[in-house]
mmCIF file of C-alpha atoms in Angstrom:
data_model
loop_
_atom_site.group_PDB
_atom_site.id
_atom_site.type_symbol
_atom_site.label_atom_id
_atom_site.label_comp_id
_atom_site.label_asym_id
_atom_site.label_seq_id
_atom_site.Cartn_x
_atom_site.Cartn_y
_atom_site.Cartn_z
ATOM 1 C CA MET A 1 0.000 0.000 0.000
ATOM 2 C CA TRP A 2 2.896 2.370 0.849
ATOM 3 C CA SER A 3 4.246 2.392 -2.706
ATOM 4 C CA GLU A 4 0.754 2.575 -4.256
ATOM 5 C CA VAL A 5 -0.141 5.646 -2.202
ATOM 6 C CA ARG A 6 3.164 7.302 -3.178
ATOM 7 C CA LYS A 7 2.626 6.470 -6.886
ATOM 8 C CA ARG A 8 -0.689 8.305 -6.734
ATOM 9 C CA GLY A 9 0.826 11.408 -5.114
ATOM 10 C CA GLY A 10 -0.158 10.581 -1.554
ATOM 11 C CA ILE A 11 1.942 11.305 1.495
ATOM 12 C CA CYS A 12 2.610 8.444 3.893
ATOM 13 C CA THR A 13 3.736 8.900 7.462
ATOM 14 C CA GLY A 14 5.231 6.185 9.611
ATOM 15 C CA MET A 15 7.267 5.869 12.780
ATOM 16 C CA SER A 16 9.440 3.148 14.196
ATOM 17 C CA GLN A 17 11.316 2.852 17.436
ATOM 18 C CA ASN A 18 13.919 0.470 16.071
ATOM 19 C CA LEU A 19 15.308 0.332 12.545
ATOM 20 C CA ILE A 20 16.548 -3.195 13.128
ATOM 21 C CA ASP A 21 12.920 -4.260 12.613
ATOM 22 C CA ALA A 22 12.951 -2.644 9.167
ATOM 23 C CA GLN A 23 16.156 -4.439 8.302
ATOM 24 C CA ARG A 24 14.651 -7.832 9.217
ATOM 25 C CA ASN A 25 11.278 -7.388 7.512
ATOM 26 C CA ARG A 26 11.270 -7.201 3.709
ATOM 27 C CA SER A 27 8.072 -5.167 3.372
ATOM 28 C CA THR A 28 9.185 -2.678 6.027
ATOM 29 C CA LYS A 29 12.588 -2.366 4.353
ATOM 30 C CA THR A 30 10.777 -1.637 1.073
ATOM 31 C CA MET A 31 8.682 1.052 2.795
ATOM 32 C CA VAL A 32 11.830 2.723 4.112
ATOM 33 C CA SER A 33 13.505 2.606 0.704
ATOM 34 C CA ASN A 34 10.356 4.096 -0.907
ATOM 35 C CA SER A 35 10.279 7.017 1.529
ATOM 36 C CA GLU A 36 11.503 10.342 0.221
ATOM 37 C CA PHE A 37 11.828 12.062 3.610
ATOM 38 C CA MET A 38 13.127 10.608 6.851
ATOM 39 C CA LEU A 39 14.187 11.995 10.199
ATOM 40 C CA LEU A 40 16.670 9.853 12.131
ATOM 41 C CA LEU A 41 17.226 10.471 15.821
ATOM 42 C CA ASP A 42 19.433 8.643 18.332
ATOM 43 C CA GLN A 43 19.812 4.977 17.411
ATOM 44 C CA GLY A 44 20.915 2.267 19.795
ATOM 45 C CA THR A 45 23.998 0.169 19.184
ATOM 46 C CA MET A 46 21.886 -2.718 17.835
ATOM 47 C CA ASP A 47 20.374 -0.390 15.242
ATOM 48 C CA LYS A 48 23.777 0.875 14.079
ATOM 49 C CA GLU A 49 24.077 -1.913 11.493
ATOM 50 C CA ALA A 50 20.515 -1.379 10.322
ATOM 51 C CA VAL A 51 21.131 2.337 9.774
ATOM 52 C CA GLU A 52 24.292 1.610 7.784
ATOM 53 C CA ASP A 53 22.511 -1.067 5.738
ATOM 54 C CA LEU A 54 19.321 0.871 5.021
ATOM 55 C CA PHE A 55 20.844 4.265 4.259
ATOM 56 C CA ASP A 56 24.423 3.632 3.093
ATOM 57 C CA ILE A 57 25.762 6.490 5.215
ATOM 58 C CA SER A 58 29.289 7.522 6.093
ATOM 59 C CA SER A 59 30.839 7.012 9.522
ATOM 60 C CA GLU A 60 30.593 10.780 10.115
ATOM 61 C CA GLN A 61 26.872 10.691 9.394
ATOM 62 C CA LEU A 62 26.418 7.599 11.553
ATOM 63 C CA ALA A 63 28.031 9.457 14.452
ATOM 64 C CA CYS A 64 25.138 11.969 14.238
ATOM 65 C CA VAL A 65 22.624 9.279 15.242
ATOM 66 C CA ASN A 66 24.776 6.938 17.317
ATOM 67 C CA GLY A 67 24.467 8.292 20.859
ATOM 68 C CA ALA A 68 22.996 11.593 19.644
ATOM 69 C CA GLU A 69 21.785 14.129 22.153
ATOM 70 C CA PRO A 70 18.073 15.055 22.178
ATOM 71 C CA GLY A 71 17.337 17.463 19.337
ATOM 72 C CA MET A 72 20.120 16.152 17.103
ATOM 73 C CA GLY A 73 20.139 13.664 14.235
ATOM 74 C CA LEU A 74 19.986 13.303 10.460
ATOM 75 C CA ILE A 75 17.462 14.427 7.888
ATOM 76 C CA ARG A 76 17.252 12.381 4.699
ATOM 77 C CA PHE A 77 15.475 13.927 1.741
ATOM 78 C CA GLY A 78 15.831 11.963 -1.468
ATOM 79 C CA ASP A 79 19.501 11.125 -1.838
ATOM 80 C CA LYS A 80 20.661 13.959 0.434
ATOM 81 C CA ILE A 81 21.482 13.268 4.078
ATOM 82 C CA VAL A 82 22.165 16.269 6.303
ATOM 83 C CA PRO A 83 22.962 16.427 10.031
ATOM 84 C CA PHE A 84 20.874 18.772 12.164
ATOM 85 C CA ASP A 85 21.146 20.277 15.629
ATOM 86 C CA ASN A 86 17.860 21.557 16.971
ATOM 87 C CA THR A 87 18.792 21.687 20.645
ATOM 88 C CA MET A 88 17.039 24.257 22.795
ATOM 89 C CA GLU A 89 17.623 25.820 26.177
ATOM 90 C CA LYS A 90 15.495 23.989 28.737
ATOM 91 C CA ASP A 91 14.102 27.203 30.172
ATOM 92 C CA SER A 92 12.814 28.475 26.794
ATOM 93 C CA SER A 93 9.104 28.539 26.005
ATOM 94 C CA LEU A 94 9.716 26.512 22.824
ATOM 95 C CA TYR A 95 11.425 23.767 24.828
ATOM 96 C CA GLN A 96 8.455 23.643 27.202
ATOM 97 C CA LEU A 97 6.090 23.406 24.233
ATOM 98 C CA PHE A 98 7.952 20.674 22.326
ATOM 99 C CA ASN A 99 9.461 18.655 25.185
ATOM 100 C CA THR A 100 8.496 14.970 25.036
ATOM 101 C CA ASN A 101 10.733 13.780 27.879
ATOM 102 C CA PHE A 102 8.107 12.393 30.242
ATOM 103 C CA HIS A 103 10.634 12.122 33.089
ATOM 104 C CA GLU A 104 11.160 15.880 32.970
ATOM 105 C CA MET A 105 7.442 16.527 32.689
ATOM 106 C CA VAL A 106 6.639 14.362 35.732
ATOM 107 C CA ASN A 107 9.406 15.968 37.823
ATOM 108 C CA LYS A 108 8.132 19.410 36.871
ATOM 109 C CA LYS A 109 4.696 18.671 38.329
#
């Protein structure tokens, strides 16, 4: 369905916690390879191989998602892969708005 929707001009959105699952599953691997835009955040050591396999990235690019700090990672758009740093000061209003760290949110209350 993923490739059919894309062929007809549709926009698909998907999320995965672990890319190793995509590497092991043929249909998921196909979905990833048929995706034009992808945002990669911190990947665990087990997912390191999957990232290298799925995206054919350099060691410098891999370092951007291997142990990355919150707000940092890689953006893939087509055949371009670019590192990004979107870190924010914790006391800023934007940080408070976009923060998804539930440990911080619980401690704040």
